[in-house]
Short mmCIF file of C-alpha atoms and ligand atoms in Angstrom, two decimals:
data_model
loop_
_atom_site.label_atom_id
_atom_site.label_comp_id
_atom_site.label_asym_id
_atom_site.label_seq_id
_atom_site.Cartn_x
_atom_site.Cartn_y
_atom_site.Cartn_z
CA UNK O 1 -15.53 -1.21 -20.37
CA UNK O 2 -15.70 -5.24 -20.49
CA UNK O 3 -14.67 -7.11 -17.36
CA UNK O 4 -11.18 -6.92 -16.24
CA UNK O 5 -9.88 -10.79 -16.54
CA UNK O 6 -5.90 -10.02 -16.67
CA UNK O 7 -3.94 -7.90 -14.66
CA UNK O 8 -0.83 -6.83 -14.26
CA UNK O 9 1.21 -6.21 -10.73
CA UNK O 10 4.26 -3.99 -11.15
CA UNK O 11 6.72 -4.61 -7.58
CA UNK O 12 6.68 -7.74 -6.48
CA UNK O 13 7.71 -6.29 -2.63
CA UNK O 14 5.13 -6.55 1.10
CA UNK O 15 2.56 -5.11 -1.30
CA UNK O 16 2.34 -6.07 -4.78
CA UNK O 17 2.93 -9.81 -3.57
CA UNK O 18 -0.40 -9.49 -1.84
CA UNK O 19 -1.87 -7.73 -4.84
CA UNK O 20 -0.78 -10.48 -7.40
CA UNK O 21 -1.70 -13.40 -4.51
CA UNK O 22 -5.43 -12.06 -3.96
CA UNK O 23 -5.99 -11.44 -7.67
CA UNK O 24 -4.82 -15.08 -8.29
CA UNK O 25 -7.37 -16.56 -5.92
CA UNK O 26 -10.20 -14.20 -6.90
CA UNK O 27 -9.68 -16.09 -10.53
CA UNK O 28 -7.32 -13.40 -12.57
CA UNK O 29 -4.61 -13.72 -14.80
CA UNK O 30 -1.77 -12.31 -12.81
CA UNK O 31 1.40 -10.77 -14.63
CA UNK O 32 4.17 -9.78 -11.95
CA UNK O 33 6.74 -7.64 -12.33
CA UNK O 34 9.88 -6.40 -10.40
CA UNK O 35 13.31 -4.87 -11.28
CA UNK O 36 13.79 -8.15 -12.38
CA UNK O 37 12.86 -11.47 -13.49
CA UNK O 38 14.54 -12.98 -10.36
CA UNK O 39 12.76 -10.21 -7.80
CA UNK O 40 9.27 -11.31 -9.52
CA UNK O 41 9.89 -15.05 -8.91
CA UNK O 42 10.91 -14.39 -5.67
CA UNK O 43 7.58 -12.21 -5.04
CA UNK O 44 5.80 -15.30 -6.24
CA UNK O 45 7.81 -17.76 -3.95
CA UNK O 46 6.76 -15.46 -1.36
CA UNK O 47 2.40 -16.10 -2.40
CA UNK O 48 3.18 -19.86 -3.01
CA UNK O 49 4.28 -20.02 0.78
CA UNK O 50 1.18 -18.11 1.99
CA UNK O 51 -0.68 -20.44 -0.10
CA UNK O 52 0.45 -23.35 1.58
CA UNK O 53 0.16 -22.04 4.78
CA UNK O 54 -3.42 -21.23 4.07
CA UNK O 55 -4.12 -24.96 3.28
CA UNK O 56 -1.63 -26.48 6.01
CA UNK O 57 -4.70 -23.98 8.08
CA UNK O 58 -7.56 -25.57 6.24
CA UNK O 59 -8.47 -22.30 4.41
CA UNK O 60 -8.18 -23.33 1.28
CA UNK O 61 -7.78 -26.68 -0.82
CA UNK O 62 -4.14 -27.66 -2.38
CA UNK O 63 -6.27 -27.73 -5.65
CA UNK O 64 -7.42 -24.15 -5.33
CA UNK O 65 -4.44 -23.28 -4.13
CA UNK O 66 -2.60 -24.92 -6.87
CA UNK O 67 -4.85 -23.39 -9.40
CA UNK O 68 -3.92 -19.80 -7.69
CA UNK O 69 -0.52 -20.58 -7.95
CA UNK O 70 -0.56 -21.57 -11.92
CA UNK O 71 -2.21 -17.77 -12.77
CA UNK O 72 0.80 -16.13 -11.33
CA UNK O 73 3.12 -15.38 -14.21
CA UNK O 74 6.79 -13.35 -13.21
CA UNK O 75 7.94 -11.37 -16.12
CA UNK O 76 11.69 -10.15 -16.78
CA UNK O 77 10.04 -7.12 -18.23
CA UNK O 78 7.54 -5.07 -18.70
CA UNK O 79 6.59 -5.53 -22.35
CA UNK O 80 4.52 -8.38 -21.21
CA UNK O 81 1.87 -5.88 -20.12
CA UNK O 82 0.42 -5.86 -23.66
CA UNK O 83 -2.48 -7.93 -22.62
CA UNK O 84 -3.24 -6.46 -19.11
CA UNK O 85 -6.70 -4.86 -18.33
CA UNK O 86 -5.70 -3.08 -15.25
CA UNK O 87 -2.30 -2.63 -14.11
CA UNK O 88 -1.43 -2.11 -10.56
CA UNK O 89 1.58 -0.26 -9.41
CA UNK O 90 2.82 -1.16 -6.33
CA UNK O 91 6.91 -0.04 -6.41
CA UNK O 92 9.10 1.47 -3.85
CA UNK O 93 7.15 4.97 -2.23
CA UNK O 94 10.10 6.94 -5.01
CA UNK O 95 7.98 9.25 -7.77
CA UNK O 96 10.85 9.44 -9.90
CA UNK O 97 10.65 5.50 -9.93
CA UNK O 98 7.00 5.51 -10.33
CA UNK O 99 7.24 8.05 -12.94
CA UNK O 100 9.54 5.86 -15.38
CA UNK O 101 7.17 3.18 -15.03
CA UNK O 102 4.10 4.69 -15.81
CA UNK O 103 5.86 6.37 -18.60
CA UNK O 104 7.16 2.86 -20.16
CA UNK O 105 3.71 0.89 -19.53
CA UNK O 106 2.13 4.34 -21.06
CA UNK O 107 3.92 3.28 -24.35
CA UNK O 108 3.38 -0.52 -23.91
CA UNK O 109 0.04 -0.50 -22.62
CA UNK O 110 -3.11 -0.81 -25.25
CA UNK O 111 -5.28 2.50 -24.74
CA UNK O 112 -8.23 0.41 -23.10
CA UNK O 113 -5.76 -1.08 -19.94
CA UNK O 114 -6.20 1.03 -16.88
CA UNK O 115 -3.88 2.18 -14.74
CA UNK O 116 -3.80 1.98 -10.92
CA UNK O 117 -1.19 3.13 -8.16
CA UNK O 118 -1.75 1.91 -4.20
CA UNK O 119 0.96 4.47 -3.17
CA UNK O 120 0.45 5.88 0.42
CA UNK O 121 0.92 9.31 -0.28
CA UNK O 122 2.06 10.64 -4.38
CA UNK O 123 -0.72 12.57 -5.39
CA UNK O 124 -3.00 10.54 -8.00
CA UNK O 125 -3.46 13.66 -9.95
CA UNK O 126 -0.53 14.51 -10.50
CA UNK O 127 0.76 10.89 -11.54
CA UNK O 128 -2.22 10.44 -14.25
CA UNK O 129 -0.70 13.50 -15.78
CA UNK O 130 2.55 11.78 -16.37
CA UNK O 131 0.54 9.53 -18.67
CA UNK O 132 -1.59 9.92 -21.97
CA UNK O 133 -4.61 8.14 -20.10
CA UNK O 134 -5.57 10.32 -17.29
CA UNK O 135 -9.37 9.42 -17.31
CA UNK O 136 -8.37 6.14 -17.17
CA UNK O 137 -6.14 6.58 -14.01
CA UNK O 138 -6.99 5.97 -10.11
CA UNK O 139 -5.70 5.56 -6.72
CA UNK O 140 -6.19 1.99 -5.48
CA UNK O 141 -4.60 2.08 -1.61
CA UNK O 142 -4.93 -1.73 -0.13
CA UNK O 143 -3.96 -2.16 3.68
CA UNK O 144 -1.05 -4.35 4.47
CA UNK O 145 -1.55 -7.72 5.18
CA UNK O 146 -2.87 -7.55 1.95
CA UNK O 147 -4.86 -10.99 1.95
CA UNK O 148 -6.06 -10.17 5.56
CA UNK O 149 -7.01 -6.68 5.45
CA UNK O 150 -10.68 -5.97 4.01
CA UNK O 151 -10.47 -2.43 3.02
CA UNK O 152 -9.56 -0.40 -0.28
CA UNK O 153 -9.32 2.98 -0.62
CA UNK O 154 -10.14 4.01 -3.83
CA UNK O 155 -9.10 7.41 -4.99
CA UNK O 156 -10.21 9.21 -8.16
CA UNK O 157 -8.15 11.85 -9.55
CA UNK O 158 -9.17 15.42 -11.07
CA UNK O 159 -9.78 13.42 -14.35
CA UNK O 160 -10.33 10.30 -13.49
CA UNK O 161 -13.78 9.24 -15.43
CA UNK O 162 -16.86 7.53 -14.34
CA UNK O 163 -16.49 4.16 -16.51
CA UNK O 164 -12.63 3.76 -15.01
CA UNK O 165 -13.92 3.80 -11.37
CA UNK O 166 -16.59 1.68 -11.45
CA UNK O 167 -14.74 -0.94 -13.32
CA UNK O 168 -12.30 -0.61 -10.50
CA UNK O 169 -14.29 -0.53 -7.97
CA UNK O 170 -16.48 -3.88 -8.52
CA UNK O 171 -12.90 -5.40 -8.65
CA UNK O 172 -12.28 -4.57 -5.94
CA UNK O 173 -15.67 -6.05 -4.92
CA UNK O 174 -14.78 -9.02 -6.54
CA UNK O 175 -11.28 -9.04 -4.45
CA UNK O 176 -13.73 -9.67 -1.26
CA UNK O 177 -12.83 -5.91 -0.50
CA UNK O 178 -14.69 -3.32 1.21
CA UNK O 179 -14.10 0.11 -0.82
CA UNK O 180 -14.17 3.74 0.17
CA UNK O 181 -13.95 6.79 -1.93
CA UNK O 182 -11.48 9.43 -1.23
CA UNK O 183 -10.65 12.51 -2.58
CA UNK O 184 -7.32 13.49 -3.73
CA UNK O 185 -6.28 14.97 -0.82
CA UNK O 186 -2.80 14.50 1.43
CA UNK O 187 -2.87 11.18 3.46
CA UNK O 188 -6.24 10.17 1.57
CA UNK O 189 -8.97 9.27 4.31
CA UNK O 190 -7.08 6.00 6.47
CA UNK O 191 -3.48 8.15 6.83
CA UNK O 192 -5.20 11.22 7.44
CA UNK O 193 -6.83 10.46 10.22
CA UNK O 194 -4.45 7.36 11.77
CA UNK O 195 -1.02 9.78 11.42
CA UNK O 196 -1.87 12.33 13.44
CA UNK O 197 -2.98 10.13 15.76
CA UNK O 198 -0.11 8.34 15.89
CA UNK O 199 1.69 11.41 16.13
CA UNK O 200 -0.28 12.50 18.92
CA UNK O 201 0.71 9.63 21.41
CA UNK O 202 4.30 10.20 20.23
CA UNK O 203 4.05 13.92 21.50
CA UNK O 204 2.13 12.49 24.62
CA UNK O 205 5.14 10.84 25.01
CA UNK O 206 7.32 13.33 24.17
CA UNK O 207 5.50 15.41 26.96
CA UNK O 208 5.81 12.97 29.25
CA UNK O 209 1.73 13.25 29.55
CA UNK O 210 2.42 9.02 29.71
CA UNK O 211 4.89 6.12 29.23
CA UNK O 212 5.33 3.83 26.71
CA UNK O 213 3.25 1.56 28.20
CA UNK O 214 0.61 3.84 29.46
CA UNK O 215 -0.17 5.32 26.38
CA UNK O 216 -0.79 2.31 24.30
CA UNK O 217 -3.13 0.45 27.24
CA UNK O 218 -4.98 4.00 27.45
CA UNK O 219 -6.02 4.25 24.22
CA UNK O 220 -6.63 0.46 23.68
CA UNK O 221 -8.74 -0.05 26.53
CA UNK O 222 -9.96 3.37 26.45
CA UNK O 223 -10.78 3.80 22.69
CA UNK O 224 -11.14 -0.07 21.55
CA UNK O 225 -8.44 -0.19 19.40
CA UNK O 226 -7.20 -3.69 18.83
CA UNK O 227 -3.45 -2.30 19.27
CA UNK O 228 -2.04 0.95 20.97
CA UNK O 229 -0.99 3.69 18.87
CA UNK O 230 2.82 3.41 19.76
CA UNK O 231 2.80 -0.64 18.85
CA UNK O 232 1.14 0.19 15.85
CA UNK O 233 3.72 2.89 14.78
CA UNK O 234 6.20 0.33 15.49
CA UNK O 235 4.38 -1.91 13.26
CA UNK O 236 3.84 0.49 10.41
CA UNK O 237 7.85 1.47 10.56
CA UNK O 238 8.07 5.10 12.02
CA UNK O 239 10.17 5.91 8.92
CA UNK O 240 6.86 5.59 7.20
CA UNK O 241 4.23 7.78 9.95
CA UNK O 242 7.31 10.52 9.24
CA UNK O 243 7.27 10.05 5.65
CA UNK O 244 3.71 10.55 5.74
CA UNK O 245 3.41 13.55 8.43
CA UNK O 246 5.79 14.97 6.36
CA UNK O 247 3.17 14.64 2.90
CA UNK O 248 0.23 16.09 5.34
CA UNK O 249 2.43 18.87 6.31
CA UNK O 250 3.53 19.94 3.17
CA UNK O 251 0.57 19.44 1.18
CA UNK O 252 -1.46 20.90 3.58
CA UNK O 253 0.77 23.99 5.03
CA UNK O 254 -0.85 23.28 8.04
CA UNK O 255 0.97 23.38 11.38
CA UNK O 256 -1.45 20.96 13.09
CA UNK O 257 0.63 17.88 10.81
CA UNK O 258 3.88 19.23 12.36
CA UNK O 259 6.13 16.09 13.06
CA UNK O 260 6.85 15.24 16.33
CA UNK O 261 10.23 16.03 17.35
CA UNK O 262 10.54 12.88 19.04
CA UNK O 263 9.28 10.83 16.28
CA UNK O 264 12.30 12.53 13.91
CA UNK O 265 14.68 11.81 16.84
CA UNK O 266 13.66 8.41 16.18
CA UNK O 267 14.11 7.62 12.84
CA UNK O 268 17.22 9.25 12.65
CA UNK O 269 18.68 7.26 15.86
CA UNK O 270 17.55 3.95 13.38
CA UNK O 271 14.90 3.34 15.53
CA UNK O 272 12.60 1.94 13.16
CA UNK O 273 10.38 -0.17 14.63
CA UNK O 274 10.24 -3.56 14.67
CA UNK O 275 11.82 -4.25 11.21
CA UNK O 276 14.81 -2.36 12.74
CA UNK O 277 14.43 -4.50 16.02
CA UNK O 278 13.98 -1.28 18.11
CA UNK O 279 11.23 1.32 17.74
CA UNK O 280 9.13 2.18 20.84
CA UNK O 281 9.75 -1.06 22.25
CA UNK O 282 12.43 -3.43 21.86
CA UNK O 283 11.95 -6.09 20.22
CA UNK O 284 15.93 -7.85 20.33
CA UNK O 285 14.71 -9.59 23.14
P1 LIG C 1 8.45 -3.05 -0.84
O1 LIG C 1 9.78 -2.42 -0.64
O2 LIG C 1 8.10 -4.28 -0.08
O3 LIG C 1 8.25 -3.38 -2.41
C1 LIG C 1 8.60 -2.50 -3.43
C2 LIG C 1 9.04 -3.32 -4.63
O4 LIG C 1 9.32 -2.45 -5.73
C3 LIG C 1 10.32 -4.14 -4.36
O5 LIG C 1 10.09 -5.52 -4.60
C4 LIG C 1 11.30 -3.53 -5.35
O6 LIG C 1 12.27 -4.48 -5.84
C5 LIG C 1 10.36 -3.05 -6.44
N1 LIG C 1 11.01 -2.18 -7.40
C6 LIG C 1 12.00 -1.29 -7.18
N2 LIG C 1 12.41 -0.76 -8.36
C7 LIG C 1 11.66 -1.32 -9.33
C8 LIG C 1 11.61 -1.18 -10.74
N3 LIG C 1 12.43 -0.35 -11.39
N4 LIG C 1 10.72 -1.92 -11.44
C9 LIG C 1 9.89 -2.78 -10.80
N5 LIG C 1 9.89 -2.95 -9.45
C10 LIG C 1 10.77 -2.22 -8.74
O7 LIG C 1 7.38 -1.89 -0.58
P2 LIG C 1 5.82 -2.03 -0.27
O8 LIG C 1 5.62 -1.89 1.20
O9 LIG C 1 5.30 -3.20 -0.99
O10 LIG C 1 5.26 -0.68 -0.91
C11 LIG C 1 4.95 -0.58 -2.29
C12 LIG C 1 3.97 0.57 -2.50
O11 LIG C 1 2.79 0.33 -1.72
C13 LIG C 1 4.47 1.95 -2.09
O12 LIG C 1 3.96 2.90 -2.98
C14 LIG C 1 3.85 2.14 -0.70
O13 LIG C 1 3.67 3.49 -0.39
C15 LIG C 1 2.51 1.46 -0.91
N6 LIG C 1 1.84 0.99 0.32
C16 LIG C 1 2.54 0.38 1.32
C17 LIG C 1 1.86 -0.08 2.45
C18 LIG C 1 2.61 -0.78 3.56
O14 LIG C 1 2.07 -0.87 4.68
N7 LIG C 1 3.79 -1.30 3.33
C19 LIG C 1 0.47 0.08 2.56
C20 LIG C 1 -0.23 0.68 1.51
C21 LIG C 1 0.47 1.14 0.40
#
């Protein structure tokens, strides 16, 4: 497989903005997509105002920045992704969403360009099947802040072949990432082992074992965690730790991923954290 020079984002949202912005400084050719041609200009709006901030902070020269900017290209559509190496997928958490696209870019798509997904939770597996190119499919999970956070997660499915994650993982690499290799496996390694936790302090809570308060200078102080559990589920949008207790419960069977009562009781009051204003804390004030 030769080097992967132009890429294609697909969701131009929190996540495939970052994508598209950190592929654009590493030196690619960016395609971005959304619903529409005005949701991908917006998502590159969005990385041009990063990028500024980034030289207003002296990170970065307007030149480079510039340069960054001019590699970003919004598309109305998809059959722009003729020319795209890798493509990553980065739409609403919805599989019947993810499924059309992967099924269009299937047909569009030359049988070289691989395809990548950085959903939190959708079995990789089971999306490379949707598509005639499953050895040439693979789970790329970044953290959000995208252009802040360091790690990847890579994830190779059943049939994912050697070739298709190496050439995915030295982009990565290239990204200035740090990857990991997970199996196929509910929650992957970062959500399998931060949800439960998070769940944990919300049925410490629940318990009354602590308060609010309590629970998140406990395990900051007493762990080293730069945040408590309960500001970070606030962070994360507890719509999102259910969503994914509820993948680790069902795709494991296993009681131990049970949701939290209180976390449910949560979500359904609208308490979403602090993109709702009110989550553990309230943030109105
Ligand atoms: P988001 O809502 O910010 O962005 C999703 C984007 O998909 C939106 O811009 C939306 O317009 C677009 N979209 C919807 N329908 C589309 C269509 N038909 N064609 C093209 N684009 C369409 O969501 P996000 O937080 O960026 O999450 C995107 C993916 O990344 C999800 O799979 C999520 O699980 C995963 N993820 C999220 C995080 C996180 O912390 N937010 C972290 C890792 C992975």
């Amino acid at each position: 497989m030769s080097e992967i020079t132009n890429i294609g984002v697909v969701g131009a949202g929190q996540m495939g903005a970052g994508i598209a912005h950190v592929a654009a400084v590493t030196g690619l050719s960016v395609l971005l997509a959304d619903a529409d041609l005005a949701r991908a200009e917006k998502g590159k709006a969005s990385i041009v105002k990063r990028l500024n901030r980034s030289v207003e902070k002296g990170r970065m020269t307007a030149e480079d920045a510039a340069a960054a900017a001019e590699r970003i290209r919004p598309v109305a559509d998809l059959d722009a992704f003729d020319e795209a190496d890798l493509v990553v997928e980065a739409v609403s958490e919805n599989e019947d969403l993810k499924n059309a696209i992967f099924t269009r870019l299937d047909g569009v798509c030359p049988a070289h360009t691989i395809f990548a997904s950085n959903t939190s939770s959708i079995p990789i597996t089971r999306m490379a099947a949707w598509t005639s190119r499953p050895e040439r499919f693979i789970g790329m999970h970044f953290m959000n802040p995208v252009p802040v956070m360091k790690l990847v997660e890579i994830i190779r499915g059943l049939a994912t072949d050697d070739a298709t994650y190496a050439a995915v993982d030295a982009l990565a690499g290239k990204m200035g990432k740090t990857t990991v290799l997970a199996r196929d496996m509910p929650g992957f390694i970062v959500n399998r082992i931060l949800m439960p936790m998070i769940n944990e302090a919300v049925v410490a809570l629940y318990e009354g074992i602590g308060s609010v308060e309590d629970i998140d200078v406990a395990m900051k102080l007493g762990t080293n965690q730069p945040m408590g559990p309960l500001t970070l589920a606030d962070f994360i949008g507890l719509d999102t730790c259910l969503a994914i207790m509820e993948v680790l419960h069902a795709g494991t069977g296993d009681a131990k991923y049970r949701p939290c009562p209180l976390l449910r009781q949560y979500v359904e009051a609208g308490w979403l954290g602090r993109k709702s204003g009110r989550g553990f804390y309230d943030y109105a004030k």
